[in-house]
CSV table of C-alpha atoms in Angstrom, one decimal:
chain,number,residue,atom,x,y,z
D,28,MET,CA,-11.6,-14.6,11.3
D,29,SER,CA,-9.0,-12.3,9.8
D,30,ALA,CA,-8.6,-10.2,6.8
D,31,ILE,CA,-7.2,-11.4,3.5
D,32,ALA,CA,-3.4,-12.1,4.1
D,33,GLY,CA,-1.3,-9.2,2.9
D,34,ILE,CA,-4.2,-6.8,2.4
D,35,ASP,CA,-2.9,-3.4,1.5
D,36,GLU,CA,-3.8,-0.4,-0.6
D,37,LYS,CA,-2.8,-1.9,-3.9
D,38,SER,CA,-4.5,-5.3,-3.4
D,39,LEU,CA,-7.7,-3.6,-2.0
D,40,LEU,CA,-7.8,-1.3,-5.0
D,41,GLU,CA,-7.5,-4.3,-7.3
D,42,LEU,CA,-10.5,-5.9,-5.5
D,43,TYR,CA,-12.5,-2.7,-5.7
D,44,LYS,CA,-12.1,-2.7,-9.5
D,45,MET,CA,-12.9,-6.3,-10.1
D,46,PRO,CA,-16.3,-7.4,-11.5
D,47,LEU,CA,-19.0,-6.5,-9.0
D,48,ASP,CA,-20.4,-10.0,-8.6
D,49,LYS,CA,-16.9,-11.4,-7.8
D,50,LEU,CA,-16.2,-8.5,-5.4
D,51,LEU,CA,-19.4,-9.1,-3.5
D,52,ALA,CA,-18.8,-12.9,-3.4
D,53,GLU,CA,-15.4,-12.1,-1.8
D,54,ALA,CA,-17.0,-9.9,0.8
D,55,LYS,CA,-19.7,-12.4,1.6
D,56,LYS,CA,-17.0,-14.8,2.9
D,57,TYR,CA,-16.7,-12.4,5.9
D,58,ASN,CA,-20.4,-11.6,6.3
D,59,SER,CA,-22.7,-13.3,8.8
D,60,ASP,CA,-26.3,-14.7,8.8
D,61,THR,CA,-27.3,-12.4,11.8
D,62,VAL,CA,-28.0,-8.7,11.6
D,63,GLU,CA,-27.8,-6.5,14.7
D,64,PHE,CA,-30.2,-3.6,15.2
D,65,CYS,CA,-29.3,-0.4,17.1
D,66,SER,CA,-31.1,2.9,17.5
D,67,LEU,CA,-30.5,6.5,18.8
D,68,ILE,CA,-31.9,9.7,20.1
D,69,SER,CA,-30.7,13.1,18.9
D,70,ALA,CA,-30.3,14.3,22.4
D,71,ARG,CA,-29.2,17.8,21.4
D,72,THR,CA,-29.6,19.0,17.8
D,73,GLY,CA,-28.0,21.9,15.9
D,74,LYS,CA,-25.9,25.0,16.7
D,75,CYS,CA,-22.7,23.0,16.4
D,76,SER,CA,-19.4,24.9,16.3
D,77,GLU,CA,-17.7,22.6,13.9
D,78,SER,CA,-17.5,23.3,10.2
D,79,CYS,CA,-18.2,19.8,8.7
D,80,ARG,CA,-19.4,20.6,5.2
D,81,TYR,CA,-21.9,17.8,5.0
D,82,CYS,CA,-23.8,18.6,8.2
D,83,ALA,CA,-27.1,20.3,8.7
D,84,GLN,CA,-26.3,21.0,12.3
D,85,SER,CA,-23.3,23.2,11.7
D,86,SER,CA,-23.7,26.8,12.8
D,87,HIS,CA,-21.4,27.8,9.9
D,88,TYR,CA,-24.3,27.2,7.5
D,89,MET,CA,-27.9,28.3,7.1
D,90,THR,CA,-30.0,25.1,7.1
D,91,ASP,CA,-33.7,24.7,7.9
D,92,ILE,CA,-33.6,22.2,10.7
D,93,TYR,CA,-35.3,22.0,14.1
D,94,THR,CA,-32.8,22.7,16.9
D,95,HIS,CA,-33.1,21.9,20.6
D,96,PRO,CA,-31.0,21.8,23.8
D,97,LEU,CA,-30.2,18.7,25.7
D,98,VAL,CA,-33.3,16.6,26.2
D,99,LYS,CA,-34.5,15.3,29.5
D,100,ILE,CA,-33.6,11.9,30.9
D,101,GLU,CA,-37.3,10.9,30.7
D,102,ASP,CA,-37.2,11.5,26.9
D,103,VAL,CA,-34.2,9.2,26.5
D,104,ILE,CA,-35.8,6.5,28.5
D,105,LYS,CA,-39.1,6.7,26.5
D,106,THR,CA,-37.2,6.5,23.1
D,107,ALA,CA,-35.0,3.7,24.3
D,108,LYS,CA,-37.9,1.6,25.4
D,109,GLU,CA,-39.5,2.1,21.9
D,110,ALA,CA,-36.2,1.1,20.3
D,111,LYS,CA,-36.0,-2.1,22.3
D,112,GLU,CA,-39.6,-3.0,21.3
D,113,ASN,CA,-38.4,-2.7,17.7
D,114,GLY,CA,-35.6,-5.1,18.1
D,115,ALA,CA,-32.7,-2.9,19.0
D,116,VAL,CA,-30.1,-4.3,21.3
D,117,ARG,CA,-28.0,-1.1,21.5
D,118,PHE,CA,-29.2,2.5,22.1
D,119,ALA,CA,-27.2,5.7,21.7
D,120,ILE,CA,-27.5,9.2,22.9
D,121,VAL,CA,-26.2,11.6,20.2
D,122,THR,CA,-25.4,15.3,20.7
D,123,SER,CA,-24.3,18.0,18.4
D,124,GLY,CA,-21.2,20.1,19.4
D,125,ARG,CA,-17.5,19.7,19.6
D,126,GLY,CA,-17.8,17.7,22.8
D,127,PRO,CA,-19.5,17.5,26.1
D,128,SER,CA,-19.1,20.4,28.5
D,129,ASN,CA,-18.3,19.8,32.2
D,130,ALA,CA,-21.9,20.8,32.9
D,131,ASP,CA,-23.2,18.2,30.5
D,132,MET,CA,-21.4,15.3,32.1
D,133,PRO,CA,-23.6,14.4,35.1
D,134,VAL,CA,-26.8,14.2,33.1
D,135,MET,CA,-25.1,12.3,30.3
D,136,CYS,CA,-23.7,9.8,32.7
D,137,GLU,CA,-27.2,9.4,34.2
D,138,MET,CA,-28.6,8.8,30.7
D,139,ILE,CA,-26.1,6.0,30.2
D,140,LYS,CA,-27.0,4.4,33.4
D,141,GLU,CA,-30.8,4.5,32.6
D,142,ILE,CA,-30.2,2.9,29.2
D,143,ASN,CA,-28.3,0.1,30.8
D,144,LYS,CA,-31.1,-0.5,33.3
D,145,LEU,CA,-33.4,-1.2,30.4
D,146,GLY,CA,-31.3,-4.2,29.3
D,147,LEU,CA,-30.0,-2.3,26.4
D,148,LYS,CA,-26.3,-1.8,25.7
D,149,SER,CA,-25.5,1.9,26.1
D,150,CYS,CA,-23.8,3.8,23.3
D,151,ALA,CA,-23.0,7.5,23.0
D,152,SER,CA,-21.9,9.8,20.3
D,153,LEU,CA,-20.9,13.1,22.0
D,154,GLY,CA,-17.9,14.5,20.0
D,155,LEU,CA,-14.3,14.8,21.0
D,156,LEU,CA,-13.3,13.6,24.5
D,157,ASP,CA,-10.3,14.0,26.8
D,158,GLU,CA,-9.0,11.4,29.2
D,159,GLN,CA,-10.9,12.6,32.2
D,160,LYS,CA,-14.3,12.6,30.5
D,161,THR,CA,-13.6,9.2,29.0
D,162,LEU,CA,-13.0,7.8,32.4
D,163,GLN,CA,-16.2,9.3,33.7
D,164,PHE,CA,-18.2,7.6,30.9
D,165,LYS,CA,-16.4,4.3,31.7
D,166,GLU,CA,-17.4,4.6,35.4
D,167,ALA,CA,-21.0,5.3,34.3
D,168,GLY,CA,-21.1,2.0,32.6
D,169,LEU,CA,-20.9,3.1,28.9
D,170,VAL,CA,-20.6,0.1,26.7
D,171,ARG,CA,-19.7,1.6,23.3
D,172,TYR,CA,-18.6,5.0,22.1
D,173,HIS,CA,-19.4,6.2,18.5
D,174,HIS,CA,-16.9,8.5,16.9
D,175,ASN,CA,-16.6,8.4,13.1
D,176,ILE,CA,-13.5,9.1,11.2
D,177,ASN,CA,-15.9,10.3,8.5
D,178,THR,CA,-13.5,10.0,5.6
D,179,SER,CA,-10.0,9.1,4.8
D,180,ARG,CA,-7.1,10.8,6.4
D,181,SER,CA,-6.0,12.5,3.2
D,182,TYR,CA,-9.5,13.8,2.4
D,183,HIS,CA,-10.4,15.0,5.9
D,184,PRO,CA,-9.0,18.6,5.5
D,185,TYR,CA,-11.6,19.1,2.7
D,186,ILE,CA,-14.4,18.0,5.0
D,187,THR,CA,-13.7,20.3,8.0
D,188,THR,CA,-11.2,22.9,9.2
D,189,THR,CA,-12.2,23.1,12.9
D,190,HIS,CA,-10.7,19.8,14.0
D,191,SER,CA,-8.2,17.4,12.4
D,192,PHE,CA,-8.3,13.7,11.6
D,193,GLN,CA,-5.8,13.2,14.4
D,194,ASP,CA,-8.2,14.9,16.9
D,195,ARG,CA,-10.7,12.1,16.0
D,196,ILE,CA,-8.0,9.4,16.3
D,197,ASP,CA,-7.0,10.8,19.7
D,198,THR,CA,-10.6,10.5,21.0
D,199,ILE,CA,-10.8,6.9,19.7
D,200,ASN,CA,-7.5,6.0,21.4
D,201,HIS,CA,-8.8,7.5,24.8
D,202,ILE,CA,-11.8,5.3,24.4
D,203,LYS,CA,-9.8,2.1,23.6
D,204,ASN,CA,-7.4,2.8,26.4
D,205,VAL,CA,-10.2,2.4,29.1
D,206,GLY,CA,-11.8,-0.6,27.5
D,207,ILE,CA,-14.9,0.9,26.0
D,208,GLU,CA,-16.0,-0.6,22.7
D,209,ILE,CA,-15.5,1.5,19.5
D,210,CYS,CA,-18.0,2.4,16.9
D,211,SER,CA,-16.4,4.3,14.1
D,212,GLY,CA,-17.5,4.7,10.5
D,213,VAL,CA,-17.6,6.9,7.5
D,214,ILE,CA,-19.8,9.0,5.1
D,215,ILE,CA,-19.3,8.1,1.5
D,216,GLY,CA,-20.2,10.2,-1.5
D,217,MET,CA,-18.6,13.4,-0.3
D,218,GLY,CA,-16.4,13.8,-3.4
D,219,GLU,CA,-13.7,11.4,-2.3
D,220,SER,CA,-11.9,9.4,-4.9
D,221,VAL,CA,-12.0,5.6,-5.3
D,222,GLU,CA,-8.4,5.5,-3.9
D,223,GLN,CA,-9.6,7.5,-0.9
D,224,ARG,CA,-12.4,5.0,-0.3
D,225,VAL,CA,-9.8,2.3,-0.2
D,226,GLU,CA,-7.7,4.5,2.1
D,227,MET,CA,-10.7,4.9,4.5
D,228,ALA,CA,-11.2,1.2,4.6
D,229,LEU,CA,-7.6,0.7,5.7
D,230,ASN,CA,-7.8,3.7,8.1
D,231,LEU,CA,-10.6,1.8,9.8
D,232,ALA,CA,-8.7,-1.4,9.8
D,233,GLU,CA,-6.0,0.3,11.8
D,234,ILE,CA,-8.6,1.3,14.4
D,235,LYS,CA,-10.3,-2.2,14.5
D,236,PRO,CA,-13.8,-0.8,15.4
D,237,ASP,CA,-16.4,-3.2,16.9
D,238,SER,CA,-18.9,-1.5,14.6
D,239,ILE,CA,-18.5,0.5,11.4
D,240,PRO,CA,-21.6,2.6,10.5
D,241,VAL,CA,-21.5,3.5,6.8
D,242,ASN,CA,-23.5,6.6,5.9
D,243,PHE,CA,-24.3,7.7,2.4
D,244,LEU,CA,-24.3,11.5,1.9
D,245,THR,CA,-27.7,13.1,2.1
D,246,PRO,CA,-27.2,16.5,0.5
D,247,ILE,CA,-28.6,19.2,2.7
D,248,GLU,CA,-29.7,22.5,1.3
D,249,GLY,CA,-27.6,25.3,2.7
D,250,THR,CA,-24.4,23.2,3.2
D,251,PRO,CA,-21.4,23.3,0.9
D,252,PHE,CA,-22.3,19.7,-0.2
D,253,GLU,CA,-25.9,20.5,-1.1
D,254,ASN,CA,-25.2,19.6,-4.7
D,255,TYR,CA,-23.1,16.5,-4.1
D,256,GLY,CA,-25.8,14.0,-4.8
D,257,ASP,CA,-24.0,12.7,-7.9
D,258,LYS,CA,-20.6,11.9,-6.3
D,259,ILE,CA,-21.3,8.2,-5.9
D,260,ASP,CA,-23.7,5.8,-7.6
D,261,GLU,CA,-25.3,2.7,-6.3
D,262,GLU,CA,-22.6,0.4,-7.7
D,263,GLY,CA,-20.0,2.6,-6.1
D,264,ILE,CA,-21.8,2.2,-2.7
D,265,LEU,CA,-21.9,-1.6,-3.0
D,266,ARG,CA,-18.2,-1.7,-4.0
D,267,THR,CA,-17.2,0.5,-1.0
D,268,LEU,CA,-19.3,-1.5,1.4
D,269,ALA,CA,-17.5,-4.6,0.1
D,270,ILE,CA,-14.0,-3.4,0.5
D,271,ILE,CA,-14.8,-2.0,4.0
D,272,LYS,CA,-16.1,-5.5,4.9
D,273,ILE,CA,-13.0,-7.3,3.4
D,274,ALA,CA,-10.6,-4.9,5.2
D,275,ASN,CA,-12.5,-5.2,8.5
D,276,PRO,CA,-13.9,-8.8,8.6
D,277,ASP,CA,-14.3,-8.8,12.4
D,278,SER,CA,-16.3,-5.6,12.5
D,279,VAL,CA,-20.1,-5.2,12.2
D,280,VAL,CA,-20.6,-3.2,9.0
D,281,ARG,CA,-23.7,-1.2,9.6
D,282,PHE,CA,-26.2,0.6,7.5
D,283,ALA,CA,-26.6,4.1,8.8
D,284,GLY,CA,-27.9,7.4,7.4
D,285,GLY,CA,-28.8,7.9,3.7
D,286,ARG,CA,-29.7,4.4,2.5
D,287,LYS,CA,-33.4,5.3,1.9
D,288,LEU,CA,-32.4,8.1,-0.5
D,289,ARG,CA,-29.3,6.6,-2.1
D,290,LEU,CA,-30.1,2.8,-2.6
D,291,SER,CA,-32.9,1.0,-4.3
D,292,LYS,CA,-34.6,-1.8,-2.4
D,293,GLU,CA,-32.9,-4.3,-4.6
D,294,ASN,CA,-29.4,-3.0,-3.8
D,295,MET,CA,-30.2,-2.6,-0.1
D,296,GLU,CA,-31.1,-6.3,-0.1
D,297,LYS,CA,-27.9,-7.1,-2.0
D,298,ALA,CA,-25.8,-5.1,0.5
D,299,LEU,CA,-27.4,-7.0,3.4
D,300,ASP,CA,-26.9,-10.3,1.7
D,301,TYR,CA,-23.2,-9.8,0.9
D,302,THR,CA,-21.6,-7.0,3.1
D,303,VAL,CA,-23.8,-5.5,5.8
D,304,ASN,CA,-24.6,-7.2,9.2
D,305,GLY,CA,-25.9,-4.3,11.2
D,306,ILE,CA,-28.6,-1.6,10.9
D,307,LEU,CA,-29.2,1.7,12.6
D,308,ILE,CA,-32.9,1.5,12.6
D,309,GLY,CA,-35.6,4.2,12.5
D,310,ASN,CA,-34.9,7.9,11.9
D,311,TYR,CA,-31.5,9.6,12.0
D,312,LEU,CA,-30.3,12.9,13.3
D,313,THR,CA,-31.9,15.3,10.8
D,314,THR,CA,-33.2,12.8,8.2
D,315,ILE,CA,-35.9,10.2,7.9
D,316,GLY,CA,-35.0,6.5,7.9
D,317,ILE,CA,-36.9,3.2,7.2
D,318,GLU,CA,-39.5,1.7,9.5
D,319,PRO,CA,-38.0,-1.1,11.6
D,320,LYS,CA,-40.8,-3.5,10.6
D,321,GLU,CA,-39.8,-3.1,7.0
D,322,ASP,CA,-36.2,-4.0,7.8
D,323,ILE,CA,-37.4,-7.1,9.7
D,324,GLU,CA,-39.4,-8.2,6.7
D,325,THR,CA,-36.3,-7.8,4.5
D,326,LEU,CA,-34.3,-9.9,6.9
D,327,LYS,CA,-36.9,-12.6,6.7
D,328,LYS,CA,-36.9,-12.5,2.9
D,329,LEU,CA,-33.1,-12.9,2.9
D,330,GLY,CA,-33.1,-15.7,5.4
D,331,LYS,CA,-31.2,-13.6,7.9
D,332,LYS,CA,-31.6,-13.7,11.7
D,333,LEU,CA,-32.1,-10.8,14.0
D,334,TYR,CA,-29.3,-10.6,16.6
D,335,VAL,CA,-30.8,-10.7,20.1
């Protein structure tokens, strides 16, 4: 499968603005009847040096979240087993911070090995990487690395000043160069324009991620975006999911954080029917998600199959 011939910013913007039912029908051509579940553990939470304006974990802002250092390997194994029982085929260790320290590497590599032993596909979201650390994760057996672009290249300077869009692309390229799969997505509703939503869909198409997690901003009190709950409506979410799918037909477009707050049940079902074929199940890093059994019931209702 490949994207629409000649897809570019102009044509994708025209698609975004067409009647919603027609746009969703176009996106459905690239969707599948199977939906893949994955899950995660917030292996280290809070006290992050980066200034991402949406994030409860940034040390630049005063937010009321529970913080903790790197968890024990036993905690990762326990949570991974629970995720597998709930239908997940992939499991990620996620840590706050700019990137893993040299001292972190041995235990993180051991976590990856233990996840693989459970018959799950290991994933990790650990921040910026250099070539050496990338190779260490490859040797540990890491299957997929998650590193969001977060937004479009042109809007990125408004999101954070402590690292650049290119820093993120460099990490993604390190991962691709050693043959680890790429999971890279976005957060929508952070004040970006419609044109920038189109731009982010095309930025992702340049990367060709295996998986694209799409988060919907959950405004967190104490962050600069605490009052940004009105920057995108439900129709805008559906339109953005559709153009991401059209621009990236070979990628799994995945529900991630924020859907419980930002989408009605009806529109969640519509997204799954037309544009979304992956779900990050359970709770997220600092916010509450949807019970996996509820997602399974939704898939049954829609006639979708769970990927195993």
